[in-house]
Coordinates of C-alpha atoms in Angstrom, one line a residue:
Chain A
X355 CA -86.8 44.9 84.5
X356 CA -90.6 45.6 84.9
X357 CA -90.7 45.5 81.1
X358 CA -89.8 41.6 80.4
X359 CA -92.6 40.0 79.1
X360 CA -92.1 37.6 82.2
X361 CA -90.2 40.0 84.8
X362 CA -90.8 37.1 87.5
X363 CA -87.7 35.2 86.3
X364 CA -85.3 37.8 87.2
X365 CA -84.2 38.5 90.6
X366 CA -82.0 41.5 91.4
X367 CA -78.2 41.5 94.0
X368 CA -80.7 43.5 96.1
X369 CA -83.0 40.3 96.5
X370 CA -80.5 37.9 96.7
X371 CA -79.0 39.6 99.6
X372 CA -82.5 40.0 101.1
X373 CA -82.4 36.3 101.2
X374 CA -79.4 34.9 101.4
X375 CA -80.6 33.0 104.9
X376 CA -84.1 31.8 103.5
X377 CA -82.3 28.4 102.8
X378 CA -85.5 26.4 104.2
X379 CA -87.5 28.1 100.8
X380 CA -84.8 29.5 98.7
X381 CA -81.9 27.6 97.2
X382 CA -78.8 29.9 95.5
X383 CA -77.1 27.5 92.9
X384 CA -73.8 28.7 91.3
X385 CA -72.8 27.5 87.6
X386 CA -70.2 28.4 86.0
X387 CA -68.1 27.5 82.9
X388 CA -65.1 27.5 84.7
X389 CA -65.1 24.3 87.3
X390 CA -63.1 25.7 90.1
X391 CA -64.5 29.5 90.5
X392 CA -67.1 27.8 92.8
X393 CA -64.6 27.1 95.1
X394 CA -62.4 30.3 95.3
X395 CA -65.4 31.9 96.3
X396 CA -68.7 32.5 96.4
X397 CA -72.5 33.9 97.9
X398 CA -73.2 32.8 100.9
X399 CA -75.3 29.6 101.1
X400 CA -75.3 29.2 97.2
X401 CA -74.5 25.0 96.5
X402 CA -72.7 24.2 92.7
X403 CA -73.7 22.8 90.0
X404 CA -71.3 22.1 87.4
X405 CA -73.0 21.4 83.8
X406 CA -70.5 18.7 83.0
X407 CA -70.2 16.7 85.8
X408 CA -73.4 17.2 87.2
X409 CA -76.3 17.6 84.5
X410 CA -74.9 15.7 81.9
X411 CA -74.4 11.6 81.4
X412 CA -71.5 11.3 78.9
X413 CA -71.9 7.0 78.3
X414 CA -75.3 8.6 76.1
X415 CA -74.3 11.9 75.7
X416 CA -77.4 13.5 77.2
X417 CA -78.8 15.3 80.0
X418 CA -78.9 13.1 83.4
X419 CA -82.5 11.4 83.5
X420 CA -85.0 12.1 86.1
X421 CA -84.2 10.1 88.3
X422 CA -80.5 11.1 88.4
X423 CA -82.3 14.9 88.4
X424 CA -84.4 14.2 91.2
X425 CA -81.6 12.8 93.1
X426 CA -79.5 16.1 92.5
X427 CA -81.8 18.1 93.5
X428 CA -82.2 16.5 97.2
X429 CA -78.4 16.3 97.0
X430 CA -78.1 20.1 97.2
X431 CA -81.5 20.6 99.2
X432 CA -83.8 21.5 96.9
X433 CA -87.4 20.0 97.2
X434 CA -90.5 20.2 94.3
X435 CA -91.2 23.6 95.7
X436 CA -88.4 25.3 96.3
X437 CA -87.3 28.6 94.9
X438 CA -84.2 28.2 92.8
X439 CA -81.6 31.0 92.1
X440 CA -79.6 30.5 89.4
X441 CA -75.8 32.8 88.6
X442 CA -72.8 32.0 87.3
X443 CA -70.3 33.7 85.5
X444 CA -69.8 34.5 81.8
X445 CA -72.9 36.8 81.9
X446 CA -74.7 33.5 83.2
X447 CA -74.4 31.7 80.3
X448 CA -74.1 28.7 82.3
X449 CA -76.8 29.7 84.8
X450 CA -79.0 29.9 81.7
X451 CA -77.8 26.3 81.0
X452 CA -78.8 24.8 84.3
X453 CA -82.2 27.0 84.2
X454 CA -82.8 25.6 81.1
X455 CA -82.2 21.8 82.4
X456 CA -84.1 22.3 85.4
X457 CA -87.0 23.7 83.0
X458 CA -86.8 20.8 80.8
X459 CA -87.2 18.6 84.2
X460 CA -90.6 20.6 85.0
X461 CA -89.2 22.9 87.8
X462 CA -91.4 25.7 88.4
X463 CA -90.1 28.3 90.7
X464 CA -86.7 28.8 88.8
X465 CA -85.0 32.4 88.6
X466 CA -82.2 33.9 87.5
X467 CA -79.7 36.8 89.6
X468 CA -79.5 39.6 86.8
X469 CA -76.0 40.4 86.5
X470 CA -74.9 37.3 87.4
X471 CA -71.8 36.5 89.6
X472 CA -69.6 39.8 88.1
X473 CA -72.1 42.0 89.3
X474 CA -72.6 40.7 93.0
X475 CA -68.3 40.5 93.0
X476 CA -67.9 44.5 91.4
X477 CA -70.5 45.5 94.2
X478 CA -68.6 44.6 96.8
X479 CA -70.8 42.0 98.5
X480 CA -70.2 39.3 100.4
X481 CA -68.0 35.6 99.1
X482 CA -67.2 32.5 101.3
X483 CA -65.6 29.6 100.7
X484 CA -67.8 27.7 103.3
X485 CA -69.7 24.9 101.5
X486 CA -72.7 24.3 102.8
X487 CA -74.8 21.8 103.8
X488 CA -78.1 21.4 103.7
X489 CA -80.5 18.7 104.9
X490 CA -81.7 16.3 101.3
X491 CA -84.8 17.3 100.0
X492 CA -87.4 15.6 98.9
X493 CA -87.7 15.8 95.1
X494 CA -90.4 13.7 93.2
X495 CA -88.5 12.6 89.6
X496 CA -90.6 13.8 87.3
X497 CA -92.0 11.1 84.3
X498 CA -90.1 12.4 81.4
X499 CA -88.7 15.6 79.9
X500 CA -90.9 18.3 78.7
X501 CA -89.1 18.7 75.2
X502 CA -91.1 21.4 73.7
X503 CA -88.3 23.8 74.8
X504 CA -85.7 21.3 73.7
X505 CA -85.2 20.2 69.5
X506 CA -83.8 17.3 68.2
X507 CA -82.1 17.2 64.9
X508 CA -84.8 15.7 62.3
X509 CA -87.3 18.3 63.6
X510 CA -84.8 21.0 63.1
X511 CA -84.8 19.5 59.3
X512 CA -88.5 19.4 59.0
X513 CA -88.4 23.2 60.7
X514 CA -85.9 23.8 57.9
X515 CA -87.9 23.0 54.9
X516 CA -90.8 24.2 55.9
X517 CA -88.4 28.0 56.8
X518 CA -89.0 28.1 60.1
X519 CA -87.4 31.0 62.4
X520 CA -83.9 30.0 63.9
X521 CA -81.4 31.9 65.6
X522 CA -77.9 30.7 65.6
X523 CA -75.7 32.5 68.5
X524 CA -72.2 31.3 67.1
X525 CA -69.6 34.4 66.2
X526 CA -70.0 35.2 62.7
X527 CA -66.5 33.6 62.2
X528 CA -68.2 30.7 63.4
X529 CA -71.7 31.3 61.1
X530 CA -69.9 31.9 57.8
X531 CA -68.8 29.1 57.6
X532 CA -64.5 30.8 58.1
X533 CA -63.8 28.4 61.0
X534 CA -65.2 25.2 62.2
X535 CA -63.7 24.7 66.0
X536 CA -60.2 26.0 67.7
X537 CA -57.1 24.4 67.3
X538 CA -56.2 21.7 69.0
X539 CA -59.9 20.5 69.6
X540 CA -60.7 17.9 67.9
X541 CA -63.5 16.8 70.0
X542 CA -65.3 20.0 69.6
X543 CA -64.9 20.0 65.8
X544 CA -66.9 19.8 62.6
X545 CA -66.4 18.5 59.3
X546 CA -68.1 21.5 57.7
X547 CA -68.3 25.0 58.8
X548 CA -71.3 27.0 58.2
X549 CA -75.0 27.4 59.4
X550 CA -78.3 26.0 59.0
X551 CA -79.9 27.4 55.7
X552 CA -82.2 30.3 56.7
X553 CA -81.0 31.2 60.0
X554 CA -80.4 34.6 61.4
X555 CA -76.8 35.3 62.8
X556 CA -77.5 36.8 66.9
X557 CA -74.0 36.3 69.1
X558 CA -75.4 35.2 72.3
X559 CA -73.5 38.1 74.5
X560 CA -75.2 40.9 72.3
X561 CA -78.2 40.9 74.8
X562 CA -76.0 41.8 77.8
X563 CA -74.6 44.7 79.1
X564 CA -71.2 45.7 80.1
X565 CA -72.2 44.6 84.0
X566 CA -73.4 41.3 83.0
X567 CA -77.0 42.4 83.4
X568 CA -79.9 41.9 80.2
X569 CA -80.8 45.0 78.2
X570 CA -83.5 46.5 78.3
X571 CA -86.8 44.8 76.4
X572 CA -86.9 47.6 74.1
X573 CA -82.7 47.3 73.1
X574 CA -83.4 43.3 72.6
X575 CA -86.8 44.4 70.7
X576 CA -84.5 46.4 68.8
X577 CA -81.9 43.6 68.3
X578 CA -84.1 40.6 67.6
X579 CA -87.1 41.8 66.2
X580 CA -86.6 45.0 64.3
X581 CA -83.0 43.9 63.6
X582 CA -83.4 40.7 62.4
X583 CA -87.1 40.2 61.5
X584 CA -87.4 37.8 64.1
X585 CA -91.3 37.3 64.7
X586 CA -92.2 36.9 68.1
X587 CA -95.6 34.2 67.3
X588 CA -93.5 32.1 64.9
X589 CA -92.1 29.4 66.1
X590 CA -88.1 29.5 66.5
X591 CA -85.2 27.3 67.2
X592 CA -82.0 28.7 68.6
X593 CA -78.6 26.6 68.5
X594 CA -75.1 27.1 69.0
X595 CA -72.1 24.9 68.6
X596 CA -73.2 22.6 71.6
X597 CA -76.5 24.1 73.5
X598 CA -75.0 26.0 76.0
X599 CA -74.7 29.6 74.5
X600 CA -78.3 29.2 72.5
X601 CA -79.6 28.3 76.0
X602 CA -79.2 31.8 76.9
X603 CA -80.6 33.4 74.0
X604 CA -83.8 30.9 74.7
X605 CA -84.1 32.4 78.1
X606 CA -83.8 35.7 76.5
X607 CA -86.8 35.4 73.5
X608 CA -88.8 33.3 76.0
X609 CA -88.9 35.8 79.3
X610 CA -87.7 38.7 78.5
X611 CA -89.2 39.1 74.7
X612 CA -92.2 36.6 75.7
X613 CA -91.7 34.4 72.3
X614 CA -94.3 32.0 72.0
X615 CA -92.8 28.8 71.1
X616 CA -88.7 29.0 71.2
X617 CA -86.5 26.0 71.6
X618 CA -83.0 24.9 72.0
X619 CA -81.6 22.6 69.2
X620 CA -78.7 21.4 72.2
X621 CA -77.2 18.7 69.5
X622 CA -76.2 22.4 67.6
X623 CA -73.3 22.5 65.0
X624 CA -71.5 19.8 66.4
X625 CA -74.3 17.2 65.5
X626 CA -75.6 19.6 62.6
X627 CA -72.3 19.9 60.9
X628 CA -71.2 16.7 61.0
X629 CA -74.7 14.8 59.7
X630 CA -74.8 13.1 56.4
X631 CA -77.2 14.6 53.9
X632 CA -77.9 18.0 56.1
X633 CA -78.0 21.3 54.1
X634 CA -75.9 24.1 55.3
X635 CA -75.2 27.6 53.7
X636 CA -72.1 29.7 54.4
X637 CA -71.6 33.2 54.3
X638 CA -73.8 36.1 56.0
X639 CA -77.5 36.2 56.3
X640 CA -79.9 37.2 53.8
X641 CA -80.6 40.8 54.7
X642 CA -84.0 41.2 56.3
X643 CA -86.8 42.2 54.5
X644 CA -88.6 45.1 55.2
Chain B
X1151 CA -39.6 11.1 85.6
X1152 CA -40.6 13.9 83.6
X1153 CA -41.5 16.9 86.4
X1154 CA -44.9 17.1 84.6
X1155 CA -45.7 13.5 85.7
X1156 CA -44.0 13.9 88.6
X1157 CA -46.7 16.4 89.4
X1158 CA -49.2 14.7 88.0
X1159 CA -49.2 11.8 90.2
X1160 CA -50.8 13.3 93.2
X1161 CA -53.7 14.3 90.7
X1162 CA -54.3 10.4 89.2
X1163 CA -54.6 9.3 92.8
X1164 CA -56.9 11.8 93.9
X1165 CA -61.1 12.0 93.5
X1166 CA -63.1 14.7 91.9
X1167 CA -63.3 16.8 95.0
X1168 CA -59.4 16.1 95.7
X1169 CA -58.6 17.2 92.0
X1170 CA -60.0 20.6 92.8
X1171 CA -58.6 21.1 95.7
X1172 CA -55.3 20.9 94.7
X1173 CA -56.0 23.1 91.2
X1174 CA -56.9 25.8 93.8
X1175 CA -53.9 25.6 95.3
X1176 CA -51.9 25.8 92.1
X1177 CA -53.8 28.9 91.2
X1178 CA -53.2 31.0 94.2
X1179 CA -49.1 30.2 94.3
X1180 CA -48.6 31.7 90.7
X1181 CA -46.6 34.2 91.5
X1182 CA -47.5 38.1 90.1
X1183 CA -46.5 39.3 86.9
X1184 CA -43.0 40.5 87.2
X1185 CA -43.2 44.3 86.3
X1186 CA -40.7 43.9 83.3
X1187 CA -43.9 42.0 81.4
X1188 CA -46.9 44.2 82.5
X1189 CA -46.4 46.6 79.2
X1190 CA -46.3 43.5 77.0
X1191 CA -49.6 42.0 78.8
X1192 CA -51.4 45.3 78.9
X1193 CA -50.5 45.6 74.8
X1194 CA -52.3 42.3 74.9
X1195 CA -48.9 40.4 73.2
X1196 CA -48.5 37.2 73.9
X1197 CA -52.3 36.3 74.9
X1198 CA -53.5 32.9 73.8
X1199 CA -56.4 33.6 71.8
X1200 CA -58.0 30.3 71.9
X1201 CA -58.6 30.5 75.5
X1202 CA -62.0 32.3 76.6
X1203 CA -60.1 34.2 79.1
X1204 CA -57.3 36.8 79.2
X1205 CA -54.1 34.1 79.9
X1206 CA -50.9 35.8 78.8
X1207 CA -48.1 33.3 78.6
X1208 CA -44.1 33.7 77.6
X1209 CA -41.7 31.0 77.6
X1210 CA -38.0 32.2 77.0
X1211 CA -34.7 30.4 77.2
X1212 CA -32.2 32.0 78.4
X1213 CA -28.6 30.2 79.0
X1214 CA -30.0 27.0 78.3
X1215 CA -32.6 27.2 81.1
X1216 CA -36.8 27.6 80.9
X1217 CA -38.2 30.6 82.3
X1218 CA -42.2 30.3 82.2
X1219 CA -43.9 33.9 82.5
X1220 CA -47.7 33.7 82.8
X1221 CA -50.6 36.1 83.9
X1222 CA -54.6 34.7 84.6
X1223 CA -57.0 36.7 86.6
X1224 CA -58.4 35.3 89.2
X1225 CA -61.8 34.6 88.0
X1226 CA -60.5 32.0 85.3
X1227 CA -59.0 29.9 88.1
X1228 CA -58.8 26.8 85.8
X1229 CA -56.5 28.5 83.6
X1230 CA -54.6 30.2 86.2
X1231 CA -54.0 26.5 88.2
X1232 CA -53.2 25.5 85.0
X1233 CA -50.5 27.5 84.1
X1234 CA -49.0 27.5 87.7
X1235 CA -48.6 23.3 87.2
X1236 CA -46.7 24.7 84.0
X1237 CA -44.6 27.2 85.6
X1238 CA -43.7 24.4 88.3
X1239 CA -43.0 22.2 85.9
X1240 CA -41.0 23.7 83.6
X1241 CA -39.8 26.8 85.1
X1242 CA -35.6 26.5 85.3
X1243 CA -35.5 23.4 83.7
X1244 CA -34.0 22.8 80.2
X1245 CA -35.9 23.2 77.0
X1246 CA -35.8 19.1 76.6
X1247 CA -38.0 18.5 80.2
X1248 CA -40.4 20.7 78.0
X1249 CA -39.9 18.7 74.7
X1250 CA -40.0 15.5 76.6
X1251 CA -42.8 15.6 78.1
X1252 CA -45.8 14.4 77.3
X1253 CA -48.0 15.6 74.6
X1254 CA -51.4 15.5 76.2
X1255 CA -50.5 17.2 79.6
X1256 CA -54.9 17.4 80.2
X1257 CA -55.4 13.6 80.5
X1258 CA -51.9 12.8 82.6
X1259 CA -52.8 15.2 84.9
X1260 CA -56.5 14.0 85.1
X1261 CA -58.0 17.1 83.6
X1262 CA -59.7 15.7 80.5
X1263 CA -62.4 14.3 82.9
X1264 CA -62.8 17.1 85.5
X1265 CA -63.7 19.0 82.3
X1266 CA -65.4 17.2 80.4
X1267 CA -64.9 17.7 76.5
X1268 CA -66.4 20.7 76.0
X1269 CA -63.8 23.3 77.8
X1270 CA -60.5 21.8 77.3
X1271 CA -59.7 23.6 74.7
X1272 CA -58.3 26.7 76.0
X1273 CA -55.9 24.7 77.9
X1274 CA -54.7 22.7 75.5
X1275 CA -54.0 25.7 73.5
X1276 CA -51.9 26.9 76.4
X1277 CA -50.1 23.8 76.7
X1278 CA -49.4 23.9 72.9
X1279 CA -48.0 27.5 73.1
X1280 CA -45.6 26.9 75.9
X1281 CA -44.2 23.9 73.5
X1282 CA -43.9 25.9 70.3
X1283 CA -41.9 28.7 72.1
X1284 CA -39.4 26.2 74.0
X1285 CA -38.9 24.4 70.9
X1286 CA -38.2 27.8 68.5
X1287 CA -36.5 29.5 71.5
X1288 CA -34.3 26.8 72.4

């Protein structure tokens, strides 16, 4: 862990467990993708926060505003300074979500459990169903959203043209362009498979292990940089279908390979694929250039 | 009434926190596996592929009655509660309670909003492969 270009952001099962009782400085938050593993279980003291019905405002289809933010926060107890501990399932994809959302609202002391919520369950260590409940905290909203870690679609064109560095975490199925959503999901489709001209193909889940933990820096070095050609002083943009998986490949370019300047494109294939007068390639990357 | 309305009054009535209550209740009464399926699972037949997690899911008909056989782990409780509201539903009923009922089981059951649109899909996908089988098997 000592490694990451940030190691700070990771916490271990070991230090979770240390301070599953510090609830006046350290908040556990659970997210998951499924809705209802919160509730068959779960770390002592951790509160939920679902990414659907708690961080996002579906009459603009957006993230909550600050406001709404600031209110969640005292909601589950958490006050400006607080520690936050993010897991969740799915090799925290969705913890990586939330971290991201709490980063775009300014949160400073955010970290994630390595390992997520499989590794504190195959460990043996301790669930409850007990929700608790802690006294509001006192969260000032903060003015607006710092979007240099998020990208919205006409700078992801300009970023285009000009061949910026992106990273698109889809399957390959999904970056070749051979299939554009899962049946019967209309919501979630496309009119056009494919992938933003130019951008490398890096499934989110290849920077895990099999316990849910990250590899190692020199394994993702290996992955992302040597592998792809990925420049860590360039800027990049990582998207996905709809944020959530390119939100953990942020986290990983950004903390663990120290990245200067990565963001999320959240709007992703579903607004990119669907755009009149956006370019798109199919097939598989160029290969990289030695 | 259909049974799958039936069911899913309770779940129209009820608030957010309700809703989840009682999907956590329909996913610890699905019953195990029945040991005549377990090769079939472990082959990984009969898994519905566009669900993120492992949900293995038979319908048969035999003598003109349903029989709903389905497997979830535990840590994909929205899928397991899911398919225990099928197997209640449908499970030694004819094939026509299945083909009668209605289409988009998510939003009568109050599901499409607890979810929001992004993870439906695996369940609807479910939902769909329950219907196909009936309606080939029956």
């Amino acid at each position: 862990m000592a490694d990451y270009a940030q190691p700070d952001v990771l916490v271990t099962t070991d230090w979770v467990a240390e301070h599953v009782n510090d609830t006046a400085s350290v908040r556990l938050v659970e997210a998951n993708e499924d809705v209802l593993l919160y509730e068959t279980g779960h770390i002592p003291n951790a509160v939920k926060i679902d990414w659907v019905q708690d961080l996002q405002d579906d009459t603009v289809r957006d993230f909550i505003g600050p406001d709404a933010f600031a209110n969640l926060c005292e909601e589950k107890g958490i006050s400006d300074d607080t520690t936050v501990v993010f897991y969740g399932d799915r090799n925290n994809w969705w913890a990586c979500y939330a971290f991201w959302v709490f980063k775009l609202y300014g949160h400073d002391n955010a970290v994630i459990m390595d390992g997520g919520r499989k590794k504190w369950v195959d460990e043996g260590r301790e669930m409850t169903k007990e929700k608790p409940d802690f006294e509001r905290g006192s969260y000032t909203a903060p003015d607006a959203p710092n979007v240099s870690i998020r990208s919205f679609r006409d700078e992801v064109l300009d970023h285009q043209k000009k061949q910026g560095q992106m990273v698109d975490v889809r399957s390959p199925e999904e970056f070749r362009g051979e299939i554009t959503h899962l049946p019967d999901l209309p919501e979630e489709s496309s009119m056009r498979g494919g992938h933003i001209p130019g951008a490398r193909n890096v499934p989110w889940s290849t920077a895990v292990n099999e316990d849910g933990t990250f590899k190692s820096r020199e394994e993702l070095e290996a992955i992302y940089e040597r592998g792809e050609g990925l420049d860590r002083s360039s800027e990049t943009i990582a998207y996905c279908r709809i944020g959530e998986r390119s939100s953990h490949t942020w986290f990983v370019l950004t903390y663990l390979l120290g990245f200067d300047n990565v963001s999320n494109y959240d709007g992703s294939w579903t607004e990119w694929g669907n755009l009149v007068g956006m370019p798109i390639e199919r097939g598989d990357a160029q290969p990289v250039e030695a | 009434m259909n049974r799958l309305e039936e069911i899913a009054e309770p779940f129209q009535m009820a608030d957010r926190d309700f809703r989840l209550e009682l999907l956590l209740e329909y996913a610890d009464k699905l019953p195990p596996l029945p040991d005549d399926y377990t090769e079939l699972r472990d082959q990984g037949l009969n898994m519905v592929h566009e669900c993120q997690s492992p949900v293995f899911l038979m319908a048969e008909v035999r003598d003109g009655t349903v029989h709903v056989i389905g497997d979830v782990p535990r840590e994909a409780p929205t899928a397991r509660a899911f398919v225990s509201i099928l197997r209640e539903a449908f499970h030694g009923e004819s094939p026509d309670e299945v083909l009668d009922a209605p289409p988009d089981a998510l939003r009568v059951l109050g599901l499409s909003q607890l979810l929001g649109m992004q993870r439906t899909q695996g369940l609807s996908a479910i939902y769909g492969r329950l219907r196909k089988q009936v309606e080939e098997k029956a």
